[in-house]
Every structure is written in structure tokens, then in C-alpha cells.
PDB file of C-alpha atoms and ligand atoms in Angstrom:
ATOM      1  CA  UNK A   1      63.536  89.328 101.955  1.00 52.00           C
ATOM      2  CA  UNK A   2      64.660  86.393 104.123  1.00 66.00           C
ATOM      3  CA  UNK A   3      64.287  86.450 107.912  1.00 80.00           C
ATOM      4  CA  UNK A   4      67.146  87.797 110.001  1.00 91.00           C
ATOM      5  CA  UNK A   5      69.719  85.133 110.868  1.00 96.00           C
ATOM      6  CA  UNK A   6      70.663  84.446 114.476  1.00 97.00           C
ATOM      7  CA  UNK A   7      74.178  85.425 115.522  1.00 97.00           C
ATOM      8  CA  UNK A   8      75.105  81.726 115.437  1.00 97.00           C
ATOM      9  CA  UNK A   9      73.848  81.335 111.854  1.00 97.00           C
ATOM     10  CA  UNK A  10      75.521  84.544 110.740  1.00 97.00           C
ATOM     11  CA  UNK A  11      78.835  83.507 112.277  1.00 97.00           C
ATOM     12  CA  UNK A  12      78.669  80.046 110.711  1.00 96.00           C
ATOM     13  CA  UNK A  13      77.996  81.505 107.298  1.00 96.00           C
ATOM     14  CA  UNK A  14      80.970  83.889 107.683  1.00 96.00           C
ATOM     15  CA  UNK A  15      83.280  81.129 108.878  1.00 94.00           C
ATOM     16  CA  UNK A  16      82.414  79.045 105.829  1.00 94.00           C
ATOM     17  CA  UNK A  17      83.352  81.914 103.517  1.00 94.00           C
ATOM     18  CA  UNK A  18      86.594  82.496 105.436  1.00 93.00           C
ATOM     19  CA  UNK A  19      87.439  78.780 105.490  1.00 89.00           C
ATOM     20  CA  UNK A  20      86.891  78.500 101.745  1.00 87.00           C
ATOM     21  CA  UNK A  21      89.142  81.506 101.095  1.00 84.00           C
ATOM     22  CA  UNK A  22      91.967  79.713 102.937  1.00 71.00           C
ATOM     23  CA  UNK A  23      94.252  82.610 103.718  1.00 73.00           C
ATOM     24  CA  UNK A  24      97.542  81.155 104.891  1.00 68.00           C
ATOM     25  CA  UNK A  25      97.797  81.262 108.727  1.00 68.00           C
ATOM     26  CA  UNK A  26      94.105  82.104 108.955  1.00 74.00           C
ATOM     27  CA  UNK A  27      91.914  80.766 111.707  1.00 88.00           C
ATOM     28  CA  UNK A  28      88.354  81.141 110.331  1.00 92.00           C
ATOM     29  CA  UNK A  29      86.499  80.643 113.619  1.00 94.00           C
ATOM     30  CA  UNK A  30      88.544  83.152 115.604  1.00 94.00           C
ATOM     31  CA  UNK A  31      88.586  85.653 112.748  1.00 95.00           C
ATOM     32  CA  UNK A  32      84.832  85.332 112.207  1.00 96.00           C
ATOM     33  CA  UNK A  33      84.236  85.973 115.894  1.00 97.00           C
ATOM     34  CA  UNK A  34      86.544  89.006 115.940  1.00 97.00           C
ATOM     35  CA  UNK A  35      84.800  90.512 112.917  1.00 98.00           C
ATOM     36  CA  UNK A  36      81.282  89.879 114.208  1.00 98.00           C
ATOM     37  CA  UNK A  37      82.138  91.170 117.693  1.00 98.00           C
ATOM     38  CA  UNK A  38      83.563  94.287 116.033  1.00 97.00           C
ATOM     39  CA  UNK A  39      80.382  94.897 113.997  1.00 98.00           C
ATOM     40  CA  UNK A  40      78.209  94.505 117.110  1.00 97.00           C
ATOM     41  CA  UNK A  41      80.634  96.472 119.289  1.00 97.00           C
ATOM     42  CA  UNK A  42      80.706  93.672 121.880  1.00 97.00           C
ATOM     43  CA  UNK A  43      83.350  91.206 123.090  1.00 94.00           C
ATOM     44  CA  UNK A  44      83.624  87.637 121.813  1.00 94.00           C
ATOM     45  CA  UNK A  45      82.024  86.127 124.939  1.00 96.00           C
ATOM     46  CA  UNK A  46      78.836  88.040 124.075  1.00 97.00           C
ATOM     47  CA  UNK A  47      78.492  86.031 120.864  1.00 97.00           C
ATOM     48  CA  UNK A  48      78.158  82.811 122.868  1.00 95.00           C
ATOM     49  CA  UNK A  49      75.779  84.252 125.456  1.00 97.00           C
ATOM     50  CA  UNK A  50      73.588  85.729 122.687  1.00 97.00           C
ATOM     51  CA  UNK A  51      73.982  83.083 119.966  1.00 97.00           C
ATOM     52  CA  UNK A  52      70.208  82.796 119.479  1.00 97.00           C
ATOM     53  CA  UNK A  53      69.566  86.550 119.211  1.00 97.00           C
ATOM     54  CA  UNK A  54      68.562  87.796 115.790  1.00 97.00           C
ATOM     55  CA  UNK A  55      71.180  89.899 114.025  1.00 96.00           C
ATOM     56  CA  UNK A  56      69.894  93.250 112.850  1.00 95.00           C
ATOM     57  CA  UNK A  57      70.378  94.154 109.170  1.00 96.00           C
ATOM     58  CA  UNK A  58      73.103  96.706 109.908  1.00 96.00           C
ATOM     59  CA  UNK A  59      75.188  94.076 111.702  1.00 96.00           C
ATOM     60  CA  UNK A  60      74.592  91.574 108.905  1.00 97.00           C
ATOM     61  CA  UNK A  61      75.710  94.078 106.271  1.00 97.00           C
ATOM     62  CA  UNK A  62      78.787  95.101 108.291  1.00 98.00           C
ATOM     63  CA  UNK A  63      79.797  91.485 108.940  1.00 98.00           C
ATOM     64  CA  UNK A  64      79.261  90.269 105.358  1.00 97.00           C
ATOM     65  CA  UNK A  65      81.340  93.165 104.045  1.00 98.00           C
ATOM     66  CA  UNK A  66      84.244  92.542 106.448  1.00 98.00           C
ATOM     67  CA  UNK A  67      84.172  88.782 105.832  1.00 97.00           C
ATOM     68  CA  UNK A  68      84.481  89.437 102.115  1.00 96.00           C
ATOM     69  CA  UNK A  69      87.391  91.832 102.605  1.00 97.00           C
ATOM     70  CA  UNK A  70      89.138  89.308 104.856  1.00 95.00           C
ATOM     71  CA  UNK A  71      88.477  86.556 102.307  1.00 94.00           C
ATOM     72  CA  UNK A  72      90.200  88.846  99.778  1.00 93.00           C
ATOM     73  CA  UNK A  73      93.256  88.992 102.056  1.00 93.00           C
ATOM     74  CA  UNK A  74      93.006  92.118 104.221  1.00 96.00           C
ATOM     75  CA  UNK A  75      94.367  91.544 107.728  1.00 96.00           C
ATOM     76  CA  UNK A  76      91.767  91.192 110.480  1.00 96.00           C
ATOM     77  CA  UNK A  77      93.563  93.807 112.605  1.00 97.00           C
ATOM     78  CA  UNK A  78      93.130  96.442 109.878  1.00 98.00           C
ATOM     79  CA  UNK A  79      89.446  95.517 109.492  1.00 98.00           C
ATOM     80  CA  UNK A  80      88.700  95.819 113.210  1.00 98.00           C
ATOM     81  CA  UNK A  81      91.286  98.581 113.742  1.00 98.00           C
ATOM     82  CA  UNK A  82      92.554  96.824 116.810  1.00 97.00           C
ATOM     83  CA  UNK A  83      95.270  94.391 117.885  1.00 97.00           C
ATOM     84  CA  UNK A  84      96.177  93.299 121.390  1.00 96.00           C
ATOM     85  CA  UNK A  85      99.847  93.430 122.398  1.00 98.00           C
ATOM     86  CA  UNK A  86     101.199  92.770 125.892  1.00 98.00           C
ATOM     87  CA  UNK A  87      97.534  92.714 126.988  1.00 97.00           C
ATOM     88  CA  UNK A  88      97.100  96.308 125.781  1.00 98.00           C
ATOM     89  CA  UNK A  89      94.319  96.965 123.254  1.00 97.00           C
ATOM     90  CA  UNK A  90      96.115  98.925 120.527  1.00 98.00           C
ATOM     91  CA  UNK A  91      94.611 100.808 117.642  1.00 98.00           C
ATOM     92  CA  UNK A  92      96.176  99.900 114.318  1.00 98.00           C
ATOM     93  CA  UNK A  93      95.762 101.263 110.800  1.00 98.00           C
ATOM     94  CA  UNK A  94      97.448 100.328 107.515  1.00 98.00           C
ATOM     95  CA  UNK A  95     100.064 102.997 108.390  1.00 98.00           C
ATOM     96  CA  UNK A  96     101.587 100.721 111.022  1.00 98.00           C
ATOM     97  CA  UNK A  97     102.889  97.178 111.223  1.00 98.00           C
ATOM     98  CA  UNK A  98     100.499  94.857 113.057  1.00 98.00           C
ATOM     99  CA  UNK A  99     102.179  94.027 116.396  1.00 98.00           C
ATOM    100  CA  UNK A 100     103.339  90.401 116.501  1.00 96.00           C
ATOM    101  CA  UNK A 101     103.392  88.066 119.510  1.00 95.00           C
ATOM    102  CA  UNK A 102     107.157  87.386 118.988  1.00 96.00           C
ATOM    103  CA  UNK A 103     107.834  91.027 119.749  1.00 98.00           C
ATOM    104  CA  UNK A 104     106.686  90.454 123.335  1.00 98.00           C
ATOM    105  CA  UNK A 105     110.077  88.748 123.859  1.00 98.00           C
ATOM    106  CA  UNK A 106     111.747  92.089 123.168  1.00 98.00           C
ATOM    107  CA  UNK A 107     109.534  93.748 125.810  1.00 98.00           C
ATOM    108  CA  UNK A 108     110.298  90.981 128.314  1.00 98.00           C
ATOM    109  CA  UNK A 109     114.056  91.388 127.798  1.00 98.00           C
ATOM    110  CA  UNK A 110     113.769  95.167 128.024  1.00 98.00           C
ATOM    111  CA  UNK A 111     111.897  94.963 131.343  1.00 98.00           C
ATOM    112  CA  UNK A 112     114.553  92.602 132.729  1.00 97.00           C
ATOM    113  CA  UNK A 113     117.075  95.391 132.069  1.00 97.00           C
ATOM    114  CA  UNK A 114     114.964  98.202 133.537  1.00 96.00           C
ATOM    115  CA  UNK A 115     114.668  98.520 137.314  1.00 92.00           C
ATOM    116  CA  UNK A 116     111.208  99.672 138.409  1.00 90.00           C
ATOM    117  CA  UNK A 117     112.460 101.876 141.228  1.00 91.00           C
ATOM    118  CA  UNK A 118     114.667 104.254 139.243  1.00 91.00           C
ATOM    119  CA  UNK A 119     114.187 107.127 136.814  1.00 93.00           C
ATOM    120  CA  UNK A 120     115.353 105.632 133.554  1.00 96.00           C
ATOM    121  CA  UNK A 121     115.320 106.728 129.929  1.00 98.00           C
ATOM    122  CA  UNK A 122     114.434 104.324 127.159  1.00 98.00           C
ATOM    123  CA  UNK A 123     114.179 104.818 123.389  1.00 98.00           C
ATOM    124  CA  UNK A 124     112.090 102.797 120.928  1.00 98.00           C
ATOM    125  CA  UNK A 125     113.285 103.372 117.363  1.00 98.00           C
ATOM    126  CA  UNK A 126     110.657 102.881 114.636  1.00 98.00           C
ATOM    127  CA  UNK A 127     107.774 102.678 117.094  1.00 98.00           C
ATOM    128  CA  UNK A 128     104.953 102.142 114.564  1.00 98.00           C
ATOM    129  CA  UNK A 129     101.747 101.657 116.587  1.00 98.00           C
ATOM    130  CA  UNK A 130     103.779 102.371 119.737  1.00 98.00           C
ATOM    131  CA  UNK A 131     103.456  98.734 120.841  1.00 98.00           C
ATOM    132  CA  UNK A 132     106.912  98.316 122.391  1.00 98.00           C
ATOM    133  CA  UNK A 133     107.169 101.829 123.864  1.00 98.00           C
ATOM    134  CA  UNK A 134     103.688 101.638 125.400  1.00 98.00           C
ATOM    135  CA  UNK A 135     104.203  98.141 126.822  1.00 98.00           C
ATOM    136  CA  UNK A 136     107.406  99.346 128.528  1.00 98.00           C
ATOM    137  CA  UNK A 137     105.761 102.579 129.689  1.00 98.00           C
ATOM    138  CA  UNK A 138     102.845 100.637 131.197  1.00 98.00           C
ATOM    139  CA  UNK A 139     105.185  98.372 133.166  1.00 98.00           C
ATOM    140  CA  UNK A 140     107.676 101.060 134.203  1.00 97.00           C
ATOM    141  CA  UNK A 141     105.751 104.184 135.200  1.00 96.00           C
ATOM    142  CA  UNK A 142     108.980 105.868 136.334  1.00 96.00           C
ATOM    143  CA  UNK A 143     110.616 105.425 132.940  1.00 97.00           C
ATOM    144  CA  UNK A 144     110.707 108.222 130.388  1.00 97.00           C
ATOM    145  CA  UNK A 145     110.114 106.455 127.104  1.00 98.00           C
ATOM    146  CA  UNK A 146     111.047 108.160 123.828  1.00 98.00           C
ATOM    147  CA  UNK A 147     109.379 106.780 120.722  1.00 98.00           C
ATOM    148  CA  UNK A 148     110.681 107.688 117.253  1.00 98.00           C
ATOM    149  CA  UNK A 149     109.170 107.097 113.829  1.00 98.00           C
ATOM    150  CA  UNK A 150     109.875 108.588 110.427  1.00 98.00           C
ATOM    151  CA  UNK A 151     106.220 108.220 109.436  1.00 98.00           C
ATOM    152  CA  UNK A 152     103.937 111.025 110.609  1.00 98.00           C
ATOM    153  CA  UNK A 153     100.917 108.743 110.095  1.00 98.00           C
ATOM    154  CA  UNK A 154     102.447 106.038 112.288  1.00 98.00           C
ATOM    155  CA  UNK A 155     103.265 108.581 115.007  1.00 98.00           C
ATOM    156  CA  UNK A 156      99.656 109.785 114.986  1.00 98.00           C
ATOM    157  CA  UNK A 157      98.509 106.204 115.643  1.00 98.00           C
ATOM    158  CA  UNK A 158     101.100 105.747 118.418  1.00 98.00           C
ATOM    159  CA  UNK A 159     100.106 109.059 120.055  1.00 98.00           C
ATOM    160  CA  UNK A 160      96.441 108.089 119.922  1.00 98.00           C
ATOM    161  CA  UNK A 161      97.287 104.756 121.592  1.00 98.00           C
ATOM    162  CA  UNK A 162      99.192 106.538 124.369  1.00 98.00           C
ATOM    163  CA  UNK A 163      96.222 108.844 124.901  1.00 98.00           C
ATOM    164  CA  UNK A 164      93.668 106.023 124.979  1.00 98.00           C
ATOM    165  CA  UNK A 165      95.795 104.034 127.431  1.00 98.00           C
ATOM    166  CA  UNK A 166      96.472 107.170 129.511  1.00 98.00           C
ATOM    167  CA  UNK A 167     100.225 106.568 129.384  1.00 97.00           C
ATOM    168  CA  UNK A 168     101.723 110.000 129.913  1.00 94.00           C
ATOM    169  CA  UNK A 169     105.355 108.891 130.172  1.00 96.00           C
ATOM    170  CA  UNK A 170     105.962 108.500 126.433  1.00 98.00           C
ATOM    171  CA  UNK A 171     107.454 111.297 124.322  1.00 98.00           C
ATOM    172  CA  UNK A 172     107.061 111.067 120.555  1.00 98.00           C
ATOM    173  CA  UNK A 173     109.609 112.255 117.991  1.00 98.00           C
ATOM    174  CA  UNK A 174     109.291 112.401 114.213  1.00 98.00           C
ATOM    175  CA  UNK A 175     112.527 111.512 112.472  1.00 98.00           C
ATOM    176  CA  UNK A 176     114.916 108.966 111.113  1.00 97.00           C
ATOM    177  CA  UNK A 177     116.317 106.273 113.446  1.00 98.00           C
ATOM    178  CA  UNK A 178     118.069 107.866 116.476  1.00 98.00           C
ATOM    179  CA  UNK A 179     118.626 111.323 114.952  1.00 98.00           C
ATOM    180  CA  UNK A 180     115.877 113.232 116.835  1.00 98.00           C
ATOM    181  CA  UNK A 181     117.165 112.016 120.225  1.00 98.00           C
ATOM    182  CA  UNK A 182     119.623 113.735 122.556  1.00 95.00           C
ATOM    183  CA  UNK A 183     121.803 111.508 124.738  1.00 83.00           C
ATOM    184  CA  UNK A 184     121.888 109.719 128.093  1.00 94.00           C
ATOM    185  CA  UNK A 185     119.697 106.700 127.537  1.00 98.00           C
ATOM    186  CA  UNK A 186     119.750 103.551 129.644  1.00 98.00           C
ATOM    187  CA  UNK A 187     118.333 101.354 126.912  1.00 98.00           C
ATOM    188  CA  UNK A 188     117.588 101.544 123.181  1.00 98.00           C
ATOM    189  CA  UNK A 189     115.204  98.994 121.674  1.00 98.00           C
ATOM    190  CA  UNK A 190     113.990  98.470 118.140  1.00 98.00           C
ATOM    191  CA  UNK A 191     112.009  96.171 115.907  1.00 98.00           C
ATOM    192  CA  UNK A 192     113.253  97.742 112.679  1.00 98.00           C
ATOM    193  CA  UNK A 193     112.491  96.797 109.085  1.00 98.00           C
ATOM    194  CA  UNK A 194     114.652  93.744 108.387  1.00 98.00           C
ATOM    195  CA  UNK A 195     113.099  91.785 105.514  1.00 98.00           C
ATOM    196  CA  UNK A 196     115.109  91.958 102.278  1.00 97.00           C
ATOM    197  CA  UNK A 197     113.297  93.823  99.514  1.00 97.00           C
ATOM    198  CA  UNK A 198     113.353  90.750  97.253  1.00 97.00           C
ATOM    199  CA  UNK A 199     112.104  88.309  99.907  1.00 97.00           C
ATOM    200  CA  UNK A 200     109.030  86.505  98.499  1.00 96.00           C
ATOM    201  CA  UNK A 201     107.591  86.519 102.060  1.00 94.00           C
ATOM    202  CA  UNK A 202     106.654  90.186 101.424  1.00 96.00           C
ATOM    203  CA  UNK A 203     104.161  89.081  98.790  1.00 95.00           C
ATOM    204  CA  UNK A 204     102.254  86.749 101.128  1.00 93.00           C
ATOM    205  CA  UNK A 205      99.453  86.990 103.707  1.00 92.00           C
ATOM    206  CA  UNK A 206      99.049  90.073 105.877  1.00 94.00           C
ATOM    207  CA  UNK A 207     102.447  91.481 104.851  1.00 96.00           C
ATOM    208  CA  UNK A 208     100.997  92.480 101.461  1.00 96.00           C
ATOM    209  CA  UNK A 209      98.883  95.089 103.264  1.00 97.00           C
ATOM    210  CA  UNK A 210     101.441  96.355 105.772  1.00 98.00           C
ATOM    211  CA  UNK A 211     103.588  99.471 105.193  1.00 98.00           C
ATOM    212  CA  UNK A 212     106.565  98.450 103.060  1.00 97.00           C
ATOM    213  CA  UNK A 213     108.902 100.801 104.918  1.00 96.00           C
ATOM    214  CA  UNK A 214     108.100  99.076 108.228  1.00 98.00           C
ATOM    215  CA  UNK A 215     109.029  95.690 106.801  1.00 98.00           C
ATOM    216  CA  UNK A 216     112.009  96.218 104.533  1.00 97.00           C
ATOM    217  CA  UNK A 217     114.948  98.611 104.568  1.00 97.00           C
ATOM    218  CA  UNK A 218     115.631  97.740 100.909  1.00 96.00           C
ATOM    219  CA  UNK A 219     118.334  95.569  99.329  1.00 96.00           C
ATOM    220  CA  UNK A 220     120.486  95.560 102.450  1.00 97.00           C
ATOM    221  CA  UNK A 221     118.520  93.786 105.158  1.00 97.00           C
ATOM    222  CA  UNK A 222     120.983  94.959 107.855  1.00 98.00           C
ATOM    223  CA  UNK A 223     120.888  98.668 107.004  1.00 98.00           C
ATOM    224  CA  UNK A 224     118.529  99.657 109.830  1.00 98.00           C
ATOM    225  CA  UNK A 225     120.417  97.589 112.425  1.00 98.00           C
ATOM    226  CA  UNK A 226     123.682  99.341 111.494  1.00 97.00           C
ATOM    227  CA  UNK A 227     122.193 102.822 111.497  1.00 97.00           C
ATOM    228  CA  UNK A 228     120.391 102.319 114.807  1.00 98.00           C
ATOM    229  CA  UNK A 229     123.412 100.713 116.505  1.00 98.00           C
ATOM    230  CA  UNK A 230     125.571 103.667 115.365  1.00 96.00           C
ATOM    231  CA  UNK A 231     123.081 106.178 116.693  1.00 97.00           C
ATOM    232  CA  UNK A 232     122.513 104.263 119.925  1.00 97.00           C
ATOM    233  CA  UNK A 233     126.254 104.059 120.680  1.00 96.00           C
ATOM    234  CA  UNK A 234     126.400 107.862 120.673  1.00 96.00           C
ATOM    235  CA  UNK A 235     123.353 108.246 122.939  1.00 97.00           C
ATOM    236  CA  UNK A 236     123.597 105.482 125.533  1.00 97.00           C
ATOM    237  CA  UNK A 237     125.124 105.891 128.968  1.00 96.00           C
ATOM    238  CA  UNK A 238     128.229 103.763 129.550  1.00 94.00           C
ATOM    239  CA  UNK A 239     127.012 100.198 130.090  1.00 93.00           C
ATOM    240  CA  UNK A 240     123.645 101.044 128.462  1.00 97.00           C
ATOM    241  CA  UNK A 241     121.836  98.304 126.591  1.00 98.00           C
ATOM    242  CA  UNK A 242     120.656  97.737 123.034  1.00 98.00           C
ATOM    243  CA  UNK A 243     117.985  95.231 122.004  1.00 98.00           C
ATOM    244  CA  UNK A 244     117.087  94.331 118.431  1.00 98.00           C
ATOM    245  CA  UNK A 245     114.335  92.127 117.130  1.00 98.00           C
ATOM    246  CA  UNK A 246     115.453  90.414 113.913  1.00 98.00           C
ATOM    247  CA  UNK A 247     114.545  87.665 111.490  1.00 97.00           C
ATOM    248  CA  UNK A 248     115.069  84.091 112.656  1.00 97.00           C
ATOM    249  CA  UNK A 249     117.968  83.592 110.252  1.00 97.00           C
ATOM    250  CA  UNK A 250     119.682  86.892 111.108  1.00 98.00           C
ATOM    251  CA  UNK A 251     121.013  86.179 114.624  1.00 98.00           C
ATOM    252  CA  UNK A 252     124.587  85.439 113.600  1.00 98.00           C
ATOM    253  CA  UNK A 253     124.870  88.444 111.289  1.00 98.00           C
ATOM    254  CA  UNK A 254     123.398  90.831 113.887  1.00 98.00           C
ATOM    255  CA  UNK A 255     125.801  89.500 116.538  1.00 98.00           C
ATOM    256  CA  UNK A 256     128.792  90.032 114.205  1.00 98.00           C
ATOM    257  CA  UNK A 257     127.631  93.504 113.260  1.00 97.00           C
ATOM    258  CA  UNK A 258     127.422  94.528 116.929  1.00 97.00           C
ATOM    259  CA  UNK A 259     130.703  92.866 117.870  1.00 97.00           C
ATOM    260  CA  UNK A 260     132.471  94.640 114.997  1.00 95.00           C
ATOM    261  CA  UNK A 261     131.166  97.953 116.369  1.00 94.00           C
ATOM    262  CA  UNK A 262     132.627  97.043 119.785  1.00 95.00           C
ATOM    263  CA  UNK A 263     129.408  96.186 121.645  1.00 97.00           C
ATOM    264  CA  UNK A 264     129.899  93.941 124.707  1.00 97.00           C
ATOM    265  CA  UNK A 265     127.918  90.985 126.099  1.00 97.00           C
ATOM    266  CA  UNK A 266     126.342  90.345 122.707  1.00 98.00           C
ATOM    267  CA  UNK A 267     123.787  87.588 123.087  1.00 98.00           C
ATOM    268  CA  UNK A 268     120.811  86.237 121.124  1.00 98.00           C
ATOM    269  CA  UNK A 269     117.535  85.033 122.657  1.00 98.00           C
ATOM    270  CA  UNK A 270     114.978  82.648 121.168  1.00 98.00           C
ATOM    271  CA  UNK A 271     111.241  83.241 120.858  1.00 95.00           C
ATOM    272  CA  UNK A 272     108.505  80.799 121.929  1.00 93.00           C
ATOM    273  CA  UNK A 273     108.881  78.962 118.631  1.00 94.00           C
ATOM    274  CA  UNK A 274     112.550  78.335 119.533  1.00 96.00           C
ATOM    275  CA  UNK A 275     113.835  80.694 116.834  1.00 97.00           C
ATOM    276  CA  UNK A 276     116.597  83.268 117.272  1.00 98.00           C
ATOM    277  CA  UNK A 277     114.625  86.502 117.518  1.00 98.00           C
ATOM    278  CA  UNK A 278     116.252  89.153 119.716  1.00 98.00           C
ATOM    279  CA  UNK A 279     119.919  90.137 120.066  1.00 98.00           C
ATOM    280  CA  UNK A 280     121.197  92.212 122.974  1.00 98.00           C
ATOM    281  CA  UNK A 281     124.402  94.185 123.418  1.00 98.00           C
ATOM    282  CA  UNK A 282     125.936  96.534 125.949  1.00 97.00           C
ATOM    283  CA  UNK A 283     127.786  99.736 125.192  1.00 94.00           C
ATOM    284  CA  UNK A 284     131.422  99.507 126.199  1.00 83.00           C
ATOM    285  CA  UNK A 285     132.563 101.854 128.970  1.00 77.00           C
ATOM    286  CA  UNK A 286     132.838 102.103 132.742  1.00 58.00           C
ATOM    287  CA  UNK A 287     129.333 101.814 134.042  1.00 50.00           C
TER     288      UNK A 287
HETATM  289  N1  LIG B   1     108.501  89.774 111.778  1.00 79.62           N
HETATM  290  C1  LIG B   1     107.937  90.371 110.608  1.00 79.62           C
HETATM  291  C2  LIG B   1     107.719  89.328 109.542  1.00 79.62           C
HETATM  292  O1  LIG B   1     108.623  88.770 109.016  1.00 79.62           O
HETATM  293  C3  LIG B   1     108.787  91.493 110.091  1.00 79.62           C
HETATM  294  C4  LIG B   1     108.820  92.625 111.037  1.00 79.62           C
HETATM  295  C5  LIG B   1     109.900  93.595 110.740  1.00 79.62           C
HETATM  296  O2  LIG B   1     110.398  93.727 109.644  1.00 79.62           O
HETATM  297  N2  LIG B   1     110.294  94.275 111.734  1.00 79.62           N
HETATM  298  O3  LIG B   1     106.582  89.035 109.275  1.00 79.62           O
END
């Protein structure tokens, strides 16, 4: 049997395998480090400080196995079981969408609409891992955040994240869109499924491993937006806000859909890549 490799040698070997597999959007060095750090139960900085340490056989076996699974396409976040969002370490499983950096724009816009010094009620529809609800709850301790998901498995992940982050101001509801919620909300936010069922994008990269129901509402890519906007209109206080994340080509259609339903101050915001990503509206009424 050959001598144990050093962490540096092990990492290099893994990065070569990952580089050769050429997953689209992959970054072999970063992914190799995340997988090795996970197997050793350390942070990435440790790998540099201990590059000349010998890797024990358990770590080698763990790393080689995860590198192979990643080379075969599985998302890194599902292999490590973790993804950072809004600086919060979140647990993720294949039952939830992997939180995306673009979604932080939705959180930013939500916080701009939520004063920190008042008791406010916020709803996150289709919470998945709980990313949006927990980010808002962490920034607005006085807010009561209601998180809804139709998937019991997703809700279990979101609840576990709330527990691990000790965020007690989030209430979880199983159910479809807004239906489990009773009224008087200040803000409703959602990153709903919005990819059309026949979009070839669904057959690429990490999306192949993510829950279909979190990505696509079916043939009609606007179905979830319509259902959530309907439900939100009946539950928001007068002047209450609605925020939707959507696909970068969907801004115009989401604006029209909201305007047709009578929403006011409908406006779309661009993400860091300059793409239309979040549309906001306000419920008509005397606020
Ligand atoms: N933004 C994701 C993607 O296209 C989709 C997320 C969603 O459907 N809410 O990769």
C-alpha cells in the first residue's frame, strides 16, 4: 500500500479529477477545498496551515468518494450538506433548492421595507431551506416571520436550520402557497418555482439534482406568481409589500401580471449581474 499523501497532494489529485470532469460553472480548486475541509471537519484555512500533514486513510477515502460523486455531477452543497447564504451557514439536502447568491437581493429589498424598531409580520412562501425567512429573521429580531412550504421534507430542513441558528422568531407552516396563513402581513416575499417545465436549463448542472417542484411550476411558468399574488392580496395590510424573485427574462411579464391585479408601485430591480431579478409591488389601499 502506498504511503499516505499530504493534504496538499490529496487536494491536488482531487482538483485534477474535478478539472477533468469539467462540470459547467465548476471551480475545481474551491470545490476540492470545500470537499476536503468537509471530510476533515475543518475550515478551508486549515488546509493551508496544515498542507504538509499526512492525510489519514479515512479522510482519503471520504475525499476520493466525494470527488468522484462531484465529478459525476452532484452539487457540492448536497455533498457537504451545507451552503452559506447571507453569511448564515445553512444545512441543505436534496429536498431543498440550493440557496443562490442572487436571492440575497430579495433579502436586501425586504430589509429596506422592514423597519427594525417595530413589530412586523412577514411571510416567505415556498421557503425551502428557510434561507430567505432566516436571513430576514436574523436581521429583524422583532419581526414575526412565517415560512410556508408544501414539502414536509423541506420544512424539516428549514426547521433544523432555525434551530441551529437559534432563530426563534420563525413560524413554519406546511401547505400550498399562502393558504395556511391568516391575514395582516406587512410583507410577503417569495422565490417560487419559475422555470418552464420544458426549459433545457433544467437538464444541466446542479439543477438536475434539485427538487423539480422547487424549480418549475409546470407548463405555465407564471402559475406560482399568480397564485401567490392572489393569496398575498388577501392577507396583506393596506400598503403592504410583495417581493418576487423571478427569471431574468420574466421581469416584464411579472410586472404586467401584478399591474393587472391592481398592485401599485410595481418596480423591478437588477441583480449584481445586471439582470432583472426581483419585482416589487404594493397592495392598493389607504395605508
Ligand atoms: N434561479 C434558479 C435557476 O434558474 C431557479 C430558482 C427558482 O425556480 N426559484 O437556476
